[in-house]
Coordinates of N, CA and C in Angstrom, one line a residue:
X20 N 73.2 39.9 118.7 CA 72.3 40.0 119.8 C 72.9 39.2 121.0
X21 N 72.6 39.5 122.2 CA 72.9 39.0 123.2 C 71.8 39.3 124.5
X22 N 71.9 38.7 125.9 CA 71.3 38.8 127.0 C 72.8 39.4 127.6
X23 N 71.5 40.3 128.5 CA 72.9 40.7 129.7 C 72.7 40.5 131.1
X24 N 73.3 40.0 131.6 CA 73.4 39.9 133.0 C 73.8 40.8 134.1
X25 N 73.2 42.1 134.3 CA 74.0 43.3 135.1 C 73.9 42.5 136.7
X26 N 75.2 43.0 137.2 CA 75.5 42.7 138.8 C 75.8 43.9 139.5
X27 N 75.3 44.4 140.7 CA 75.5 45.4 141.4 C 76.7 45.5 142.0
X28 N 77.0 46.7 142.5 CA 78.0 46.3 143.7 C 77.4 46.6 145.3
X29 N 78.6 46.9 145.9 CA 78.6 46.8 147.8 C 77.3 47.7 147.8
X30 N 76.3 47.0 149.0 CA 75.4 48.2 149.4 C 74.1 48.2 148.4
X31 N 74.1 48.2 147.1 CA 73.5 48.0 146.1 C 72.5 47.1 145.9
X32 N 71.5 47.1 145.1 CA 70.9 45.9 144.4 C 71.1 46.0 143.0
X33 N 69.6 45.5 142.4 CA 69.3 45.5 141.3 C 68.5 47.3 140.6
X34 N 68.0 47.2 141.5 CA 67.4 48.8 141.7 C 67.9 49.6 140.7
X35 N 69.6 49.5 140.8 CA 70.2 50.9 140.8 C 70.8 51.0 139.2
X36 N 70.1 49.5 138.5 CA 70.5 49.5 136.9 C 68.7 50.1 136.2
X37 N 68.1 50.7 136.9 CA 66.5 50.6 136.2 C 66.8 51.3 135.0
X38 N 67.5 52.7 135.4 CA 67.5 53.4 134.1 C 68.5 53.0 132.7
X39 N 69.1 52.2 133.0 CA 69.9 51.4 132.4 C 69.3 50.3 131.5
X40 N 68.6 49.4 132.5 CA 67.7 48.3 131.7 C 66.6 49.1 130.5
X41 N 66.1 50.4 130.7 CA 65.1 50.9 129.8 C 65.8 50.8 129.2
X42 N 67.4 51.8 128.9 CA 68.2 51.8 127.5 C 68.3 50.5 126.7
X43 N 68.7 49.7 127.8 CA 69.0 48.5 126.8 C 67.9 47.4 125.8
X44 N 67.0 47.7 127.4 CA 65.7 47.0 126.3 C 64.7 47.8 125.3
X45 N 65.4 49.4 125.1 CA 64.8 50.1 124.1 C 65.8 49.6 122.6
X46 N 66.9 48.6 123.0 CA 67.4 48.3 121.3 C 67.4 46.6 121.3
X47 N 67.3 46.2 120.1 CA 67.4 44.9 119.7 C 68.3 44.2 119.9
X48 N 69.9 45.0 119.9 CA 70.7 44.1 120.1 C 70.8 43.5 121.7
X49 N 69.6 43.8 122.5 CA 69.5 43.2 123.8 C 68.4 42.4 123.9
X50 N 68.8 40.9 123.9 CA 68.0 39.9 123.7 C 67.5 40.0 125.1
X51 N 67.5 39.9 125.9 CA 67.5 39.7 127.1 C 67.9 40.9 128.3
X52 N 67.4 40.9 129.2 CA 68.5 42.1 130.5 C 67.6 41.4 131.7
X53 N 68.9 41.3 132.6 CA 68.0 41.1 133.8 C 68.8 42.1 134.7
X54 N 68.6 42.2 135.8 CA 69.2 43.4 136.9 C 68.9 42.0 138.1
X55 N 70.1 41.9 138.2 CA 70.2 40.7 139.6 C 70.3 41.3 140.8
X56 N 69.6 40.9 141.7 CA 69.5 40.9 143.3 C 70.4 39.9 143.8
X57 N 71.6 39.9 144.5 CA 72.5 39.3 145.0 C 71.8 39.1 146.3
X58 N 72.4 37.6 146.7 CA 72.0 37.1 148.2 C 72.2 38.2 149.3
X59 N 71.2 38.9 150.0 CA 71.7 39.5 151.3 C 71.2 41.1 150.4
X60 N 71.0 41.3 149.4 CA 70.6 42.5 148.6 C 69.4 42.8 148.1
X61 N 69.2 44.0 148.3 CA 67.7 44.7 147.3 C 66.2 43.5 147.9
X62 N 65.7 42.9 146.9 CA 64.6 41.9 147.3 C 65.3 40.9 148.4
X63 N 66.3 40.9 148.2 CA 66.7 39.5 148.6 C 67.7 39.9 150.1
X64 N 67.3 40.7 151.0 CA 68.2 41.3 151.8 C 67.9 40.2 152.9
X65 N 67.0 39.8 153.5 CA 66.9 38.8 154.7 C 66.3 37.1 154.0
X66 N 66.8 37.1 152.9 CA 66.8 35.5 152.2 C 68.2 35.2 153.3
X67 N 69.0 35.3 153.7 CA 70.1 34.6 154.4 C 70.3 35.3 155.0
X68 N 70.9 35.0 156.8 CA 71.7 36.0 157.6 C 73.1 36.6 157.1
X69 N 73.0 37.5 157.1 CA 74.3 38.8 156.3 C 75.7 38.0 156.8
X70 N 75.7 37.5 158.0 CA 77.0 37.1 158.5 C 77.4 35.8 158.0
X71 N 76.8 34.9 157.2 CA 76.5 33.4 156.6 C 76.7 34.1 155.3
X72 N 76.8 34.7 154.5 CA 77.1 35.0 153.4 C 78.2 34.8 152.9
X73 N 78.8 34.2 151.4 CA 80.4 33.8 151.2 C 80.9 34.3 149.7
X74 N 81.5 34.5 149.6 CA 81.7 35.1 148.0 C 80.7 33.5 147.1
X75 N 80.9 32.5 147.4 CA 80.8 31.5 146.7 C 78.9 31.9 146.3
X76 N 78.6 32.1 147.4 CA 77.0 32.7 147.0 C 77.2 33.7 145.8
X77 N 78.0 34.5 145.5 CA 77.5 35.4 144.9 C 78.2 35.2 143.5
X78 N 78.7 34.0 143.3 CA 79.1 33.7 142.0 C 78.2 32.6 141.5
X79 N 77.5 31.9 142.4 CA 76.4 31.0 142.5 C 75.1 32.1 141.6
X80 N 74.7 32.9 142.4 CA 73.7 33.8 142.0 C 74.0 34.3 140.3
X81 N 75.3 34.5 140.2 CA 75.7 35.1 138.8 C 75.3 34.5 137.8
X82 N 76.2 32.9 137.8 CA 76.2 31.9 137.4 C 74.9 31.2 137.1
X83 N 74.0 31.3 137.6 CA 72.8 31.0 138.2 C 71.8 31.7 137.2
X84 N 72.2 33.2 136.9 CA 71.2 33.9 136.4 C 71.7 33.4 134.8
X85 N 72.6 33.6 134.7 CA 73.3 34.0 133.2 C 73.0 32.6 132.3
X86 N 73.0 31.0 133.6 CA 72.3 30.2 132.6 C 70.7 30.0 132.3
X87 N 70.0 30.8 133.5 CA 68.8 30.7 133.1 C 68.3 31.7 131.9
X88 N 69.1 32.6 131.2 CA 68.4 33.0 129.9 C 68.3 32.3 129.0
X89 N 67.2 32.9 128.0 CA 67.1 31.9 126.8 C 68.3 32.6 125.9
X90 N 68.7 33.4 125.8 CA 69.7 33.9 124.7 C 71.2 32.9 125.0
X91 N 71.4 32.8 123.6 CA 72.4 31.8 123.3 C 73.8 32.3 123.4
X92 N 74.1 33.5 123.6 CA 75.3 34.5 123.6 C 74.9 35.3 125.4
X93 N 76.0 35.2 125.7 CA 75.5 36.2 127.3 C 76.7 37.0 127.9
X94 N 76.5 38.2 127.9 CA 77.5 39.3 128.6 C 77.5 39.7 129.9
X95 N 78.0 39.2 131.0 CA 77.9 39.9 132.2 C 78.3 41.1 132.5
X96 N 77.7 42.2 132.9 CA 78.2 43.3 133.0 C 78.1 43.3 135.3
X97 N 79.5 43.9 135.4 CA 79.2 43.8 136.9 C 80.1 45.6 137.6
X98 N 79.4 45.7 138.1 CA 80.1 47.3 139.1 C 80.8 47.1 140.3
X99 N 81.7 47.9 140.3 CA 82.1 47.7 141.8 C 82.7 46.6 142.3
X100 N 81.9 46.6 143.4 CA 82.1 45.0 144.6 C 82.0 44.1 143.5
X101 N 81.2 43.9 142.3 CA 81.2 43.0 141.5 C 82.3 42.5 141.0
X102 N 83.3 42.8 140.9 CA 84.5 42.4 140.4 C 85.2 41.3 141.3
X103 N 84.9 41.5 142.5 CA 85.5 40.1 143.2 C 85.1 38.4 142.9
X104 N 83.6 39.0 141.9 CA 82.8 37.3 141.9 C 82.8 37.5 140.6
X105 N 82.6 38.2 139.7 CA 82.3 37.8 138.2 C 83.3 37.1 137.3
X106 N 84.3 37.8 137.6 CA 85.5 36.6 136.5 C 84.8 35.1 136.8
X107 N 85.0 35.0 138.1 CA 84.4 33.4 138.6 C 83.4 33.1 138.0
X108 N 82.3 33.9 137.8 CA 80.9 33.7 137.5 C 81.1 33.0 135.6
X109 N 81.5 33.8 135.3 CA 82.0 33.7 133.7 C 82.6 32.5 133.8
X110 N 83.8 32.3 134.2 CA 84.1 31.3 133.5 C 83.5 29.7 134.0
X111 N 82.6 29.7 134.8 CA 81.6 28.6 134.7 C 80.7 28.4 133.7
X112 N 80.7 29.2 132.8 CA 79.8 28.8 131.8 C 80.6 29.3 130.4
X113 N 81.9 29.1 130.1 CA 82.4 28.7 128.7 C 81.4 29.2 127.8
X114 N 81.1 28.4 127.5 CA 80.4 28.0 126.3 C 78.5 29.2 126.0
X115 N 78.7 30.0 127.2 CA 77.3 30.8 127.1 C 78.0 32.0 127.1
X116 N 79.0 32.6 128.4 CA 79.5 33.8 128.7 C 80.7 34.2 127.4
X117 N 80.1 35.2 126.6 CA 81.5 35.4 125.6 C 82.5 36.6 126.0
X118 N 81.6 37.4 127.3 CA 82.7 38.5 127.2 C 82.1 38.9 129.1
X119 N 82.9 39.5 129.5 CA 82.6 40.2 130.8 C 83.0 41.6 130.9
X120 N 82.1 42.3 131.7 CA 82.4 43.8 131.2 C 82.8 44.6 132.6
X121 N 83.4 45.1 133.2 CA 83.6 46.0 134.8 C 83.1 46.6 134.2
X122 N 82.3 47.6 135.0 CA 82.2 49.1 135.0 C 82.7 49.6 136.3
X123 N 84.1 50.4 136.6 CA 84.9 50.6 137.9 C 84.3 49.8 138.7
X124 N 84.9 48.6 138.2 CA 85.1 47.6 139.5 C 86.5 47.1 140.2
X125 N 86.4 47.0 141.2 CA 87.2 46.8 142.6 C 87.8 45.4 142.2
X126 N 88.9 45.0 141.6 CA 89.6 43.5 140.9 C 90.9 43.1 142.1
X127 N 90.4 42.1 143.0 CA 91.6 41.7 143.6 C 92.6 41.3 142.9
X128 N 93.7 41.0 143.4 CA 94.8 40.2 142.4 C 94.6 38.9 142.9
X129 N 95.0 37.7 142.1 CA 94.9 36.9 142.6 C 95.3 36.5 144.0
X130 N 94.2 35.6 144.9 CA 94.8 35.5 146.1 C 94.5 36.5 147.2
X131 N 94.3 38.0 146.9 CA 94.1 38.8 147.4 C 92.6 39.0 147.9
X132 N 92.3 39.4 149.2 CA 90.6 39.5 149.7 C 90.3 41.3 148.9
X133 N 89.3 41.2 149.1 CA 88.7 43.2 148.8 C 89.2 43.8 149.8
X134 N 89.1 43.1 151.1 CA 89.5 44.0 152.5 C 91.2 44.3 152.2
X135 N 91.8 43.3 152.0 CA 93.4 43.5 151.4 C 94.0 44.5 150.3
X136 N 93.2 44.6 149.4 CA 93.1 45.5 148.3 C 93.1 46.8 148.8
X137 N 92.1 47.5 149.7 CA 91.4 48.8 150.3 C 92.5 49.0 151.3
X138 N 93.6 48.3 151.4 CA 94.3 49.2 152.2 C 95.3 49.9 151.1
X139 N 95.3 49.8 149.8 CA 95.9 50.2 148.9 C 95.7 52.0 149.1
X140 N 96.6 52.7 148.9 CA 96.8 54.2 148.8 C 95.9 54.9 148.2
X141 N 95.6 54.4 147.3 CA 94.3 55.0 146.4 C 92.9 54.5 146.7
X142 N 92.8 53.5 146.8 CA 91.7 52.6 147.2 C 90.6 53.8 148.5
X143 N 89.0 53.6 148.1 CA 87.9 54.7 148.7 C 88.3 55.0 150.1
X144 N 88.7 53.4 150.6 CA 88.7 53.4 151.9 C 90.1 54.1 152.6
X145 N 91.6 53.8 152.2 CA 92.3 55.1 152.5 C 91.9 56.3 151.9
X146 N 91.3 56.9 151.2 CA 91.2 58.3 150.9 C 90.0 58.5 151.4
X147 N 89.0 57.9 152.2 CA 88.4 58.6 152.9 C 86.8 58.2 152.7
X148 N 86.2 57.7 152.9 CA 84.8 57.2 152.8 C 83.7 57.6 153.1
X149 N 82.9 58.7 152.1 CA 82.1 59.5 152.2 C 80.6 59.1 151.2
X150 N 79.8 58.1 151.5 CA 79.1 58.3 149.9 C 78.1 58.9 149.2
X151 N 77.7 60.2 149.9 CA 77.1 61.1 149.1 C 78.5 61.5 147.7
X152 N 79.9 61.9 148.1 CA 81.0 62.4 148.0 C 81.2 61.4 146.8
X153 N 81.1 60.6 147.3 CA 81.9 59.4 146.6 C 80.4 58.4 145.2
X154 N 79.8 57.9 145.8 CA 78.4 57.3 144.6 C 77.5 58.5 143.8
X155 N 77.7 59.9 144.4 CA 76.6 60.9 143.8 C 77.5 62.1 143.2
X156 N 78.7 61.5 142.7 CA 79.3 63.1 142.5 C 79.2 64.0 141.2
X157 N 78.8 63.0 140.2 CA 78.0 63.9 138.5 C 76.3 63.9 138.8
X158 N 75.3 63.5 140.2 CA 73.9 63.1 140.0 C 73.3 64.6 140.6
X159 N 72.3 64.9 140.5 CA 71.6 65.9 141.0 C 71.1 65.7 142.4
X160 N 70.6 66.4 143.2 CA 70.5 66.5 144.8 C 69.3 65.4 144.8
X161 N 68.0 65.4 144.1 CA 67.1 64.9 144.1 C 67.1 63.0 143.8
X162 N 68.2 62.7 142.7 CA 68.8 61.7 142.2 C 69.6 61.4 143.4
X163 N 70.4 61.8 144.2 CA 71.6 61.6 145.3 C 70.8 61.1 146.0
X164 N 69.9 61.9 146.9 CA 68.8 61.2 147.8 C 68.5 60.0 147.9
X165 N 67.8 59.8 146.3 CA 66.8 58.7 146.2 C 67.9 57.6 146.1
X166 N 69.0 57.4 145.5 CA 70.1 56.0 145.3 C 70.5 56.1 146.8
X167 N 71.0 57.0 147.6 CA 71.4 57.2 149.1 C 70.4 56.5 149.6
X168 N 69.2 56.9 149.7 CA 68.2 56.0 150.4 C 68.0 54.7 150.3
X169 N 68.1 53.7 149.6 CA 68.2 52.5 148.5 C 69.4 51.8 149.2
X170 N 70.7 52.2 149.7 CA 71.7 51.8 150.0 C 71.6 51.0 151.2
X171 N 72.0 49.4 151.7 CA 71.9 48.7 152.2 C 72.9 48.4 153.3
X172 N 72.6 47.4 153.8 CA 74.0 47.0 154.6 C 74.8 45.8 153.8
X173 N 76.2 45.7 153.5 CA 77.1 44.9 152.9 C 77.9 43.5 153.7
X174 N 77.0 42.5 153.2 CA 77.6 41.9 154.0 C 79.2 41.4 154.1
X175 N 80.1 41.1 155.4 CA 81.4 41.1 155.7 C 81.8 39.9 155.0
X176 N 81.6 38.5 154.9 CA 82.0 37.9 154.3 C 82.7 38.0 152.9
X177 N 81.9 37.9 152.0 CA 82.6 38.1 150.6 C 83.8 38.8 150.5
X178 N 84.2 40.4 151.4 CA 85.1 41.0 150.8 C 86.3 40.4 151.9
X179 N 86.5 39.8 152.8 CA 87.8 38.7 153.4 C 88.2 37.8 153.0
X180 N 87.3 37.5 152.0 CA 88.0 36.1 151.2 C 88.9 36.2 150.3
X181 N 89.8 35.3 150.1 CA 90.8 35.6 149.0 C 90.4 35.5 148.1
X182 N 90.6 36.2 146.7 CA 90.1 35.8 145.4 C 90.8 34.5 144.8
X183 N 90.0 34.0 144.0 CA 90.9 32.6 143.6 C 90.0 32.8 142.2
X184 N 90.6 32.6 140.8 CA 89.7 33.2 140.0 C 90.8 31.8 139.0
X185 N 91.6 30.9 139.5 CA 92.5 30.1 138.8 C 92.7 30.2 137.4
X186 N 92.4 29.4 136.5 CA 93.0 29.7 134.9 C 91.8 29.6 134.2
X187 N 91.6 30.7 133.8 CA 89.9 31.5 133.1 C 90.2 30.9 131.8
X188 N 88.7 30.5 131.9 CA 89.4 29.7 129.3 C 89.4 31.0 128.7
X189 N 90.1 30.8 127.8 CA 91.3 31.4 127.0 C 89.8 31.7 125.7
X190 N 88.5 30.8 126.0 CA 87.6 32.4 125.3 C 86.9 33.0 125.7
X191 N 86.8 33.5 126.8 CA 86.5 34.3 128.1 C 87.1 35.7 128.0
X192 N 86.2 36.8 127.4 CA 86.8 38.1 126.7 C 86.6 38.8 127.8
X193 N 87.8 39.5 128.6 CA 87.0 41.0 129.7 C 87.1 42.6 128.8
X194 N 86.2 43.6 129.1 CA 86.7 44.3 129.0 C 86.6 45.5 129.7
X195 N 86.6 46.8 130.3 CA 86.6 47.5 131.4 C 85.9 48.9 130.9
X196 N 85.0 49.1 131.7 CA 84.6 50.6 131.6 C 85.3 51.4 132.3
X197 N 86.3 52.3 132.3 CA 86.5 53.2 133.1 C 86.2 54.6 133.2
X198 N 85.6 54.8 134.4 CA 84.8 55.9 134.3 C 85.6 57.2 135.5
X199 N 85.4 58.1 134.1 CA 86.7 59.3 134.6 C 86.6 60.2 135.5
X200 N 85.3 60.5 135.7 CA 85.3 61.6 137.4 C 85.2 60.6 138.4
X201 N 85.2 59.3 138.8 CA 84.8 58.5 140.0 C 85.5 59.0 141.1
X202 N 84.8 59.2 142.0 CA 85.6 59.7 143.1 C 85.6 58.2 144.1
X203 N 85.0 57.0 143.9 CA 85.1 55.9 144.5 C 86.1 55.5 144.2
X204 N 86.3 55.1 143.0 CA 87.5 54.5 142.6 C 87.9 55.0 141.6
X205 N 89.2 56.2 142.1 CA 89.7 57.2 140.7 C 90.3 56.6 140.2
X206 N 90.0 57.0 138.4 CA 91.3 56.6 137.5 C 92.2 55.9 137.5
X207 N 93.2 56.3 138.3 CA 94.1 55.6 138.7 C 94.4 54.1 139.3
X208 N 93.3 54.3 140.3 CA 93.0 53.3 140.7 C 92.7 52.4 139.9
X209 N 91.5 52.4 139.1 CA 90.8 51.8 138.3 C 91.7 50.9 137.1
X210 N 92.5 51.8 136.3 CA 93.6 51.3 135.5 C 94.7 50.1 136.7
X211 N 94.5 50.4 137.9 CA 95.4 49.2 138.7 C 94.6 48.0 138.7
X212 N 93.0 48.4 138.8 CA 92.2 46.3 138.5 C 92.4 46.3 137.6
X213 N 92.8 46.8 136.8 CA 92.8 46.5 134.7 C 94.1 45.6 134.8
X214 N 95.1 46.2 134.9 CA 96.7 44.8 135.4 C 96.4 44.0 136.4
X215 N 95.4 44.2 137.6 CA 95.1 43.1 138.0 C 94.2 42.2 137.5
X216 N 93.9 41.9 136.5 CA 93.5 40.8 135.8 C 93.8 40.8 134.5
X217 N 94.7 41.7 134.1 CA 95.4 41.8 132.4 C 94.4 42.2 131.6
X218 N 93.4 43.2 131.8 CA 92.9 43.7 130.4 C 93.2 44.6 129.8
X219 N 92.7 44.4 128.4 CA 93.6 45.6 127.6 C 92.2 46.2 126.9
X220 N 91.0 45.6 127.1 CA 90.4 46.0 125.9 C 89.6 47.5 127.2
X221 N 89.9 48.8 127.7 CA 89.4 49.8 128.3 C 88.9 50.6 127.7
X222 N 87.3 50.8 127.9 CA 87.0 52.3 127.5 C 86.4 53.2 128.8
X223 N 87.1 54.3 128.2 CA 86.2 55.5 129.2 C 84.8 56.1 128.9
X224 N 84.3 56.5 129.8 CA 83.2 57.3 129.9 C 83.7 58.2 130.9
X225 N 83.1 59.7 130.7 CA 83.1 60.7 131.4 C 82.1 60.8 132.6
X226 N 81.8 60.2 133.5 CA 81.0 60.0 134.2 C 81.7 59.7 135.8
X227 N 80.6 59.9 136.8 CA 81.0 59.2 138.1 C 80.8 58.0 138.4
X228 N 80.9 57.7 139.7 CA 80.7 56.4 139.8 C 79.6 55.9 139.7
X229 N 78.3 56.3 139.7 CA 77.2 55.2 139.9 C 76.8 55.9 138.4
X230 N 77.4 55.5 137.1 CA 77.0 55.9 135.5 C 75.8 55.4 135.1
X231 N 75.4 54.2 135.7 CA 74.4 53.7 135.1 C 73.1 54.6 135.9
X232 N 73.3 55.5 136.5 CA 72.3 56.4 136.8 C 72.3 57.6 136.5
X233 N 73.8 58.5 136.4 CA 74.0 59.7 135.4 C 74.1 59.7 133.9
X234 N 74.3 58.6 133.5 CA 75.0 58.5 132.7 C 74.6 57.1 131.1
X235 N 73.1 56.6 131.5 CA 72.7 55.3 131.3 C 72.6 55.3 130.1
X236 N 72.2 56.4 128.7 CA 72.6 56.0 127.6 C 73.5 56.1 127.1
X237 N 74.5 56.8 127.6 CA 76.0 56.3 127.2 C 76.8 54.9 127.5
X238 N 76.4 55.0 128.8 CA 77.0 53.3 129.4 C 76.3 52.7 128.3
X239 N 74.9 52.5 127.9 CA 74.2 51.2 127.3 C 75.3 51.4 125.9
X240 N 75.2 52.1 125.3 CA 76.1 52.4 124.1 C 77.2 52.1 124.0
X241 N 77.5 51.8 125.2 CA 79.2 51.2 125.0 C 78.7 49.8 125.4
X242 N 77.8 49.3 126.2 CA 77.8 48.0 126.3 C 76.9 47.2 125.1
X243 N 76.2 47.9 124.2 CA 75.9 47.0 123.1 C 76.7 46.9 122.0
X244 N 78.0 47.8 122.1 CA 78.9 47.7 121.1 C 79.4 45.8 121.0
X245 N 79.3 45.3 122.3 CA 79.8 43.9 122.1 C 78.8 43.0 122.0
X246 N 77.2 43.5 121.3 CA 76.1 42.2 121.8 C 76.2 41.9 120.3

């Protein structure tokens, strides 16, 4: 058993794991689920001015949630933009976080900001940034709408900052969902943040990018394989 800590990405809140959180808390092996609202997101959109926002907030918020469960074991699961603050988030807490999970998330290299990364060849933003095209491309018209609608403004901070993720303890498990029609971040791409932070442990799912809404009892099924 474990608690999970889901983290949204850019634009997003918590919102966008609902059908997700029912999977999980329909099995045992999830002691816990929370769906976090990051500073400047979802509930939490005018708690601080968007331009005062710092990556260090959003590993604070992580960090933050993952110690307030009561479960003794805790898995962060994070999407997207998420990838720039969770490693960080994790390894503040050793001794609670046993494993961290992407689901196509955007992994600077060390040192590297998100804005630095996206000028990369593959990356959404050279190939072209559309997000009906891009967040809704396995969801139905009705489903497209309603996540399109939900979509926020992102604050500029976090993604200019260099990542600095220094020397993660050594029992700090990642492992990566890659998810195989994304038209945010294809394939390809996606296998590129996997060498940018060395993981080996990858599984696919056949899905787009926003899975935890096409796709949510499969995603849960691959994420309680590690509770």
């Amino acid at each position: 058993m474990a608690g999970f800590v889901l983290v949204h990405g850019g634009s997003h809140g918590g919102w966008c794991w609902e059908r997700l959180v029912s999977e999980l808390e329909a099995d045992v092996r999830a002691q816990e689920v929370v769906a976090l609202d990051l500073i400047g997101h979802g509930a939490r959109l005018d708690e601080k001015p968007l331009e005062s926002i710092c990556l260090a907030d959003y590993v604070d918020d992580i960090a933050g949630a993952a110690a307030a469960l009561r479960a003794e074991d805790v898995i962060l699961v994070g999407h997207s933009l998420a990838g720039i603050s969770l490693p960080q988030a994790a390894a503040r807490l050793p001794d609670r976080v046993r494993r961290a999970i992407l689901v196509s998330a955007s992994i600077p290299a060390e040192g590297q900001s998100l804005d630095e990364l996206m000028t990369h060849p593959q990356s959404p933003i050279s190939l072209g940034f559309e997000p009906r095209a891009m967040f809704c491309s396995d969801l139905d018209a009705e489903t497209a709408d309603w996540l399109l609608s939900r979509l926020g403004p992102e604050p500029p901070g976090p993604m200019r900052e260099p990542v600095s993720r220094g020397r993660l303890p050594a029992s700090l498990k990642f492992s990566y969902v890659l998810l195989g029609q994304d038209r945010t971040l294809i394939p390809e791409f996606q296998r590129q943040m996997c060498r940018n932070l060395a993981i080996e442990d990858v599984v696919e799912l056949d899905a787009g990018h926003s899975a935890m809404v096409s796709r949510p009892r499969e995603l849960a099924e691959i994420l309680l394989r590690y509770a």
